[in-house]
PDB file of C-alpha atoms and ligand atoms in Angstrom:
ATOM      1  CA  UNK K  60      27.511 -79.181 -19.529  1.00 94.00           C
ATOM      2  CA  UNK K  61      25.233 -78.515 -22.369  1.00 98.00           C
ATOM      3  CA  UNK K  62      26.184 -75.813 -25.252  1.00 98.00           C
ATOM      4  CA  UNK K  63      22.984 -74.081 -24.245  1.00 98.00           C
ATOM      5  CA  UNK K  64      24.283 -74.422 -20.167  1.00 98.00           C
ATOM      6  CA  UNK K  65      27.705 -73.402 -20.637  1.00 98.00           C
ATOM      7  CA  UNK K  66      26.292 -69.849 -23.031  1.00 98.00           C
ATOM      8  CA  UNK K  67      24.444 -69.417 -19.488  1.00 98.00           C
ATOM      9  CA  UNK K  68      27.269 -69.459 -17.049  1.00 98.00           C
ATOM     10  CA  UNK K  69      30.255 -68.158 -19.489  1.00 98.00           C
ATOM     11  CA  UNK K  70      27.897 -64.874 -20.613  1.00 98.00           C
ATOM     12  CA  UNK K  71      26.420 -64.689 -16.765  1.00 98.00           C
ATOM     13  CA  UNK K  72      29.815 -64.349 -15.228  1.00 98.00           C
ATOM     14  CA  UNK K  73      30.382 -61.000 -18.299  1.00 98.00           C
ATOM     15  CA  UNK K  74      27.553 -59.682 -16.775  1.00 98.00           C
ATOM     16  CA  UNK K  75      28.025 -60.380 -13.192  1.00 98.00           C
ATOM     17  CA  UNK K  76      31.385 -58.565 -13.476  1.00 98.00           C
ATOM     18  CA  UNK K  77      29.602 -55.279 -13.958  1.00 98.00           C
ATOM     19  CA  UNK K  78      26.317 -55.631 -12.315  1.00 98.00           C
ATOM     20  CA  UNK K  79      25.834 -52.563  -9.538  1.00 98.00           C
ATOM     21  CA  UNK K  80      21.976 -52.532  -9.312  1.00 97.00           C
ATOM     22  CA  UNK K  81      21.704 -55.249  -6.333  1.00 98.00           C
ATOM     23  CA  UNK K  82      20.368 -52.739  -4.300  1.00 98.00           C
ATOM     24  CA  UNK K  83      17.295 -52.185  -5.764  1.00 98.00           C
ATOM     25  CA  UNK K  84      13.629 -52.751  -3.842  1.00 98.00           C
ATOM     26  CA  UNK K  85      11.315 -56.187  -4.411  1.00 98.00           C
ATOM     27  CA  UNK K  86       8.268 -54.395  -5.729  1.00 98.00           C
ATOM     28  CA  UNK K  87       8.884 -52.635  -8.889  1.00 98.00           C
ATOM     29  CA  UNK K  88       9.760 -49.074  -8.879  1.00 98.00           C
ATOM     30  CA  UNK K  89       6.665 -47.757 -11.433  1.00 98.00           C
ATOM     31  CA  UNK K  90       4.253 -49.711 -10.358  1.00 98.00           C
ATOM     32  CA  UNK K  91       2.767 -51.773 -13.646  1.00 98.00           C
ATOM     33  CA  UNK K  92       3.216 -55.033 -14.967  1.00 98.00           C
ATOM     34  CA  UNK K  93       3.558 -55.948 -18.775  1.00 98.00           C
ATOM     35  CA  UNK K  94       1.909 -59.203 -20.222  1.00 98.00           C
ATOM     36  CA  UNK K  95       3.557 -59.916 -23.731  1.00 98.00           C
ATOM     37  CA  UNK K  96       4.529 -63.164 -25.407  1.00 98.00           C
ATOM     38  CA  UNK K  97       7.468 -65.715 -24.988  1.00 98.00           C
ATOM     39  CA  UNK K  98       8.336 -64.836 -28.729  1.00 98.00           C
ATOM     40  CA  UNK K  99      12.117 -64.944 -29.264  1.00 98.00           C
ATOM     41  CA  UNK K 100      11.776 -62.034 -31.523  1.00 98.00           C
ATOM     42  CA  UNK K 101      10.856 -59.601 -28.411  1.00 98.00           C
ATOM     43  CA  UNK K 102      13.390 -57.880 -25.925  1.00 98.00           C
ATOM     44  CA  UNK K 103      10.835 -56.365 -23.731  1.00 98.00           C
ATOM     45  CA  UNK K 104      13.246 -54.290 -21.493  1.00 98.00           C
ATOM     46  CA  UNK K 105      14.641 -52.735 -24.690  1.00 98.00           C
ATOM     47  CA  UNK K 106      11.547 -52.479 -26.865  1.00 98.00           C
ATOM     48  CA  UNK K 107       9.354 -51.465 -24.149  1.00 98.00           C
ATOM     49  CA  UNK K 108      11.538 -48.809 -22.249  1.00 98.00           C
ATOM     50  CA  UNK K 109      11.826 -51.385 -19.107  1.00 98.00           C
ATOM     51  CA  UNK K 110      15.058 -50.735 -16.535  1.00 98.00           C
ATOM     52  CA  UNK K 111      15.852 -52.783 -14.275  1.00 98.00           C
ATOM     53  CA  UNK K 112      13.519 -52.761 -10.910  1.00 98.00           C
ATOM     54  CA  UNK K 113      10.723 -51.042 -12.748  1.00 98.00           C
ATOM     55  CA  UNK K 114       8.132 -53.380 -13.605  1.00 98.00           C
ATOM     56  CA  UNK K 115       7.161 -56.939 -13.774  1.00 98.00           C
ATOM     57  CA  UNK K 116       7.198 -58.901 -17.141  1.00 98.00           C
ATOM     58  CA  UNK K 117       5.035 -61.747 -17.523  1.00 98.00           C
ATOM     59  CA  UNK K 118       5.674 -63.414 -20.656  1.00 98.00           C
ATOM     60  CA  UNK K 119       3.858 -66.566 -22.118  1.00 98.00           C
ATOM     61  CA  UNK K 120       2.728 -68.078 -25.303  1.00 98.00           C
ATOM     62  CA  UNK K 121       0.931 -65.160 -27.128  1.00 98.00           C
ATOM     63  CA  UNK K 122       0.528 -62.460 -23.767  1.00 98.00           C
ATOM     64  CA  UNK K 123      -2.130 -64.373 -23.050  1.00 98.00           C
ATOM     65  CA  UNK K 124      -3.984 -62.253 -20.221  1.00 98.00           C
ATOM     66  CA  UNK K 125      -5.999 -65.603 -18.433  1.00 97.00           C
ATOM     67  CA  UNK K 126      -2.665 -67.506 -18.717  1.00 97.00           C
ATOM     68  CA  UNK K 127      -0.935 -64.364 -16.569  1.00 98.00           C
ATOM     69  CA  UNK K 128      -3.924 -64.141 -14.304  1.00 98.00           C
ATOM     70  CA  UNK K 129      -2.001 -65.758 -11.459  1.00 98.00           C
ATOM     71  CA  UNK K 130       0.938 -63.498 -11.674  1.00 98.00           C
ATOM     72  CA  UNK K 131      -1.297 -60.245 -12.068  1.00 98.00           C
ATOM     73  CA  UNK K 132      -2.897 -60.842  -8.967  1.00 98.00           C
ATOM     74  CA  UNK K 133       0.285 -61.719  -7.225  1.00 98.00           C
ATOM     75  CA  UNK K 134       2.006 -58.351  -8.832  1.00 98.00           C
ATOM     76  CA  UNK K 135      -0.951 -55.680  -7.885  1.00 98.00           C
ATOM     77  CA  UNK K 136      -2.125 -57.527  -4.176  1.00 98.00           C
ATOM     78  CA  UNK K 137       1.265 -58.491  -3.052  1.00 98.00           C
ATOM     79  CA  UNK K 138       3.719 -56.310  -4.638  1.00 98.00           C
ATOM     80  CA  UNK K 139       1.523 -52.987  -5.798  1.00 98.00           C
ATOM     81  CA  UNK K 140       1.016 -52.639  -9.322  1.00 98.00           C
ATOM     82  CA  UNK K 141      -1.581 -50.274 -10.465  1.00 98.00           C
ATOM     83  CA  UNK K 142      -1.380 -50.529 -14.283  1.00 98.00           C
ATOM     84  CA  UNK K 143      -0.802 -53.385 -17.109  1.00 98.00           C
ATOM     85  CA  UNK K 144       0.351 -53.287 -20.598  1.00 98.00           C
ATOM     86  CA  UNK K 145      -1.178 -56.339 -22.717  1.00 98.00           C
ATOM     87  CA  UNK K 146       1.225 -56.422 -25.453  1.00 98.00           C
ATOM     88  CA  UNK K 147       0.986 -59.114 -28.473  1.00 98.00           C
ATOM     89  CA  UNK K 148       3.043 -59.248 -31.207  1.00 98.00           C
ATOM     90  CA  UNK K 149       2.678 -59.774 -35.552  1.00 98.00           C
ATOM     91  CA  UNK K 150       3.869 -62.760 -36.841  1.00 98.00           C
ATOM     92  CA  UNK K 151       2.489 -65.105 -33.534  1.00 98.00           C
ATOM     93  CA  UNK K 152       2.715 -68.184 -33.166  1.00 96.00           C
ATOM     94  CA  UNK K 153      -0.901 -68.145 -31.866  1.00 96.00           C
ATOM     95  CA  UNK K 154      -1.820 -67.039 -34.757  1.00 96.00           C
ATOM     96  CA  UNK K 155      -1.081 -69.966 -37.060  1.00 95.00           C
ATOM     97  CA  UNK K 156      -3.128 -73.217 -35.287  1.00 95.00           C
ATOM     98  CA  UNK K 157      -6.192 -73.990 -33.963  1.00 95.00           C
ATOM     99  CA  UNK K 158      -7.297 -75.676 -30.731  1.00 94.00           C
ATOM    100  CA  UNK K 159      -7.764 -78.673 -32.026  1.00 93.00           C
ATOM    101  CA  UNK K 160      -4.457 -78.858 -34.367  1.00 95.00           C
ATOM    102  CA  UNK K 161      -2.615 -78.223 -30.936  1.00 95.00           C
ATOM    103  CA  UNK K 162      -4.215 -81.817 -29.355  1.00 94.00           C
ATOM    104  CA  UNK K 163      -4.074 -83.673 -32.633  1.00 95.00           C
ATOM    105  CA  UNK K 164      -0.326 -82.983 -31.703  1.00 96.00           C
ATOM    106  CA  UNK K 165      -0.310 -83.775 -28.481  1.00 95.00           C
ATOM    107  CA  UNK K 166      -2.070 -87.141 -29.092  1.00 96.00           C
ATOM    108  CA  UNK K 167       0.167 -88.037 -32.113  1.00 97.00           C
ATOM    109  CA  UNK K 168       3.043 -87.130 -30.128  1.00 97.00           C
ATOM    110  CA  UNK K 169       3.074 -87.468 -26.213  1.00 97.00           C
ATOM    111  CA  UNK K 170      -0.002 -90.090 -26.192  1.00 96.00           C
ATOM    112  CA  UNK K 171      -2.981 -90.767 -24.450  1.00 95.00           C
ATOM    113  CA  UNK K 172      -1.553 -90.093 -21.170  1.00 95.00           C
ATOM    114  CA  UNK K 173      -0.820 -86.240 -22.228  1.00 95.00           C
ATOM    115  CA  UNK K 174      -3.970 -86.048 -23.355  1.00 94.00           C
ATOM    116  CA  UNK K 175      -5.742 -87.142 -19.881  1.00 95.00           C
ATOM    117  CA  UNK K 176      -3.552 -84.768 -18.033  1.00 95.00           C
ATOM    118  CA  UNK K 177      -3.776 -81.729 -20.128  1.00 93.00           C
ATOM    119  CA  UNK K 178      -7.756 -82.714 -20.116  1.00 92.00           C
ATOM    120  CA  UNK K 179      -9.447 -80.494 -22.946  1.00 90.00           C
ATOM    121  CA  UNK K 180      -6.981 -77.780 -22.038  1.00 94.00           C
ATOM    122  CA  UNK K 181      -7.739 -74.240 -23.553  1.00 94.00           C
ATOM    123  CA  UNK K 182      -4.540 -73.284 -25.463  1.00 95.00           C
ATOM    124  CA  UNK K 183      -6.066 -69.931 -26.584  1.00 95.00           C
ATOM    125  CA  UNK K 184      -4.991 -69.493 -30.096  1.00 95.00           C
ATOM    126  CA  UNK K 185      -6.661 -66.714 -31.906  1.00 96.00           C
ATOM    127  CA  UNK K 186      -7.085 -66.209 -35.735  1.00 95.00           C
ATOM    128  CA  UNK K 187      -7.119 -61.846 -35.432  1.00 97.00           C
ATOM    129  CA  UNK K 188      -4.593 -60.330 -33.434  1.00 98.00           C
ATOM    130  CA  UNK K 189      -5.739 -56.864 -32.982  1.00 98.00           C
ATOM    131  CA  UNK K 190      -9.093 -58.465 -31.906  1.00 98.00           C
ATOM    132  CA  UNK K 191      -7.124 -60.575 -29.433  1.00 98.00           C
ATOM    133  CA  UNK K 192      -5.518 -57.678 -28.095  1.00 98.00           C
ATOM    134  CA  UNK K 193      -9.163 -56.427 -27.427  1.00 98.00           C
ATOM    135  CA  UNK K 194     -10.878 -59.518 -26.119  1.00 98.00           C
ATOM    136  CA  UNK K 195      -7.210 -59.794 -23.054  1.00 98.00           C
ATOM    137  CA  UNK K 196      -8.604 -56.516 -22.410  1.00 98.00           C
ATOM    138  CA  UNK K 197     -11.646 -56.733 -22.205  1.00 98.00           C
ATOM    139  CA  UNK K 198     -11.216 -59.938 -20.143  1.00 98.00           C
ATOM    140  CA  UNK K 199      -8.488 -58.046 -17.507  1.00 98.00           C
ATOM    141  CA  UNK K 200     -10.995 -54.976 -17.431  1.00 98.00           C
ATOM    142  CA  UNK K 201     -13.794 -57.800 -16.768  1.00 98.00           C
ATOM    143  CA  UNK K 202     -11.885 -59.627 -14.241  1.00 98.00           C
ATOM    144  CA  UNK K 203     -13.424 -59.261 -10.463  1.00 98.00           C
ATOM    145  CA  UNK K 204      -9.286 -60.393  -9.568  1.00 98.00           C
ATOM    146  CA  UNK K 205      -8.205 -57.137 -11.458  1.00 98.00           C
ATOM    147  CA  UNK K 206      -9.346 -54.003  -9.763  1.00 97.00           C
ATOM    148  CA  UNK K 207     -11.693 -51.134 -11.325  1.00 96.00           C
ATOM    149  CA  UNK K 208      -8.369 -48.716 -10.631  1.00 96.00           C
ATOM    150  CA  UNK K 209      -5.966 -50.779 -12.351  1.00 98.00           C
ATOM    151  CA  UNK K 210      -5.157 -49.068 -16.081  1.00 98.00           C
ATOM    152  CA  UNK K 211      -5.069 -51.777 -18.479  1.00 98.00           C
ATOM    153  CA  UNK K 212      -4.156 -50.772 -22.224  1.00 98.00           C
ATOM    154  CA  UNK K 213      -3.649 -53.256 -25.474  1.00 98.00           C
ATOM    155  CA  UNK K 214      -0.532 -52.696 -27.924  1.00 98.00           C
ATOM    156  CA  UNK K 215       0.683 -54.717 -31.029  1.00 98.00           C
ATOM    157  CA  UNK K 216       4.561 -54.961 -31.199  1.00 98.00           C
ATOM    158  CA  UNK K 217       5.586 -55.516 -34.596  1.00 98.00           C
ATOM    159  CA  UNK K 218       8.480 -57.686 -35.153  1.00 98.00           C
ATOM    160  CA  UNK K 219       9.341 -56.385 -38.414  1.00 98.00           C
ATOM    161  CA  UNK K 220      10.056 -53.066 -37.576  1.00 98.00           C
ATOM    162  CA  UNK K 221      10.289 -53.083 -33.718  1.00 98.00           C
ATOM    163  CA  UNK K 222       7.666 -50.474 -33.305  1.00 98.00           C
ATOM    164  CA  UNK K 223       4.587 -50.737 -30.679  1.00 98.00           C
ATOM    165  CA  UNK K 224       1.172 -49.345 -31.725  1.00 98.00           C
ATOM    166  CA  UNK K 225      -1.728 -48.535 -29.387  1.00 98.00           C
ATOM    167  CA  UNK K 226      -4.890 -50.800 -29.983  1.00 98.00           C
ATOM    168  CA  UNK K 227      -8.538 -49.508 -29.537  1.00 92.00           C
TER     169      UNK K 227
HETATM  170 ZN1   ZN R 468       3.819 -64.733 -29.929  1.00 93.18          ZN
END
């Protein structure tokens, strides 16, 4: 077993031991969905007021809202979500490349057979974050998938000091 497998089970069976919430219903309990980055940095349940059973988390390189798209329509048509959070963060990763830095990378390091699968893939940096935050938005409130009913609001967690701020 790996260091990183072993940290799994070993802190999993801690948490098992005390775990009481197994009753709780499939769709979540206040109806929204957040979409924030992977980032390490980020504890959404803690940072963003989330218990257990009350909404879903979709989490991918930079909250990317097209990347979640899938998951969004799956959350509100399937399990009855009626608002979303788009939350992106300072200090992204997304921040710091470029489209074409990202296949230059790919190429140099997985080869031409990466590169025909991923075929000109999108991987939606972008250089202003609270213009990001916007253009998700703006792309969700756009979005024939994402009905006119469903709330959709853009925040910038800061990593530095933990705080959220609404973007407009
Ligand atoms: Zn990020």
């Amino acid at each position: 077993m790996t260091v990183i497998q072993n940290n799994l089970t070993e802190k999993n069976k801690q948490y098992a031991s005390t775990f009481t919430k197994g009753d709780l219903a499939l769709p979540p309990a206040k109806k929204y969905a957040v979409v924030t980055c992977m980032d390490a940095r980020i504890d959404p349940a803690a940072a963003y007021g989330i218990d257990l059973g009350d909404a879903h988390v979709i989490r991918n390189a930079g909250g990317n809202a097209k990347d979640a798209l899938r998951s969004l329509i799956i959350s509100e048509q399937l399990l009855g979500t009626k608002e979303i959070l788009l939350i992106k963060h300072t200090g992204c990763g997304m921040l710091t490349f470029k489209n074409e830095d990202a296949h230059t990378v790919v190429q140099k390091q997985l080869g031409d057979a990466a590169v025909k699968e991923l075929g000109g893939l999108d991987f939606q940096p972008f250089p202003d974050l609270e213009q990001g935050v916007r253009d998700d938005v703006a792309f969700l409130n756009n979005s024939a998938a994402i009905p006119d009913d469903v709330a959709v609001s853009g925040w910038v967690y800061e990593v530095e000091t933990g705080k959220v701020r609404a973007v407009n």
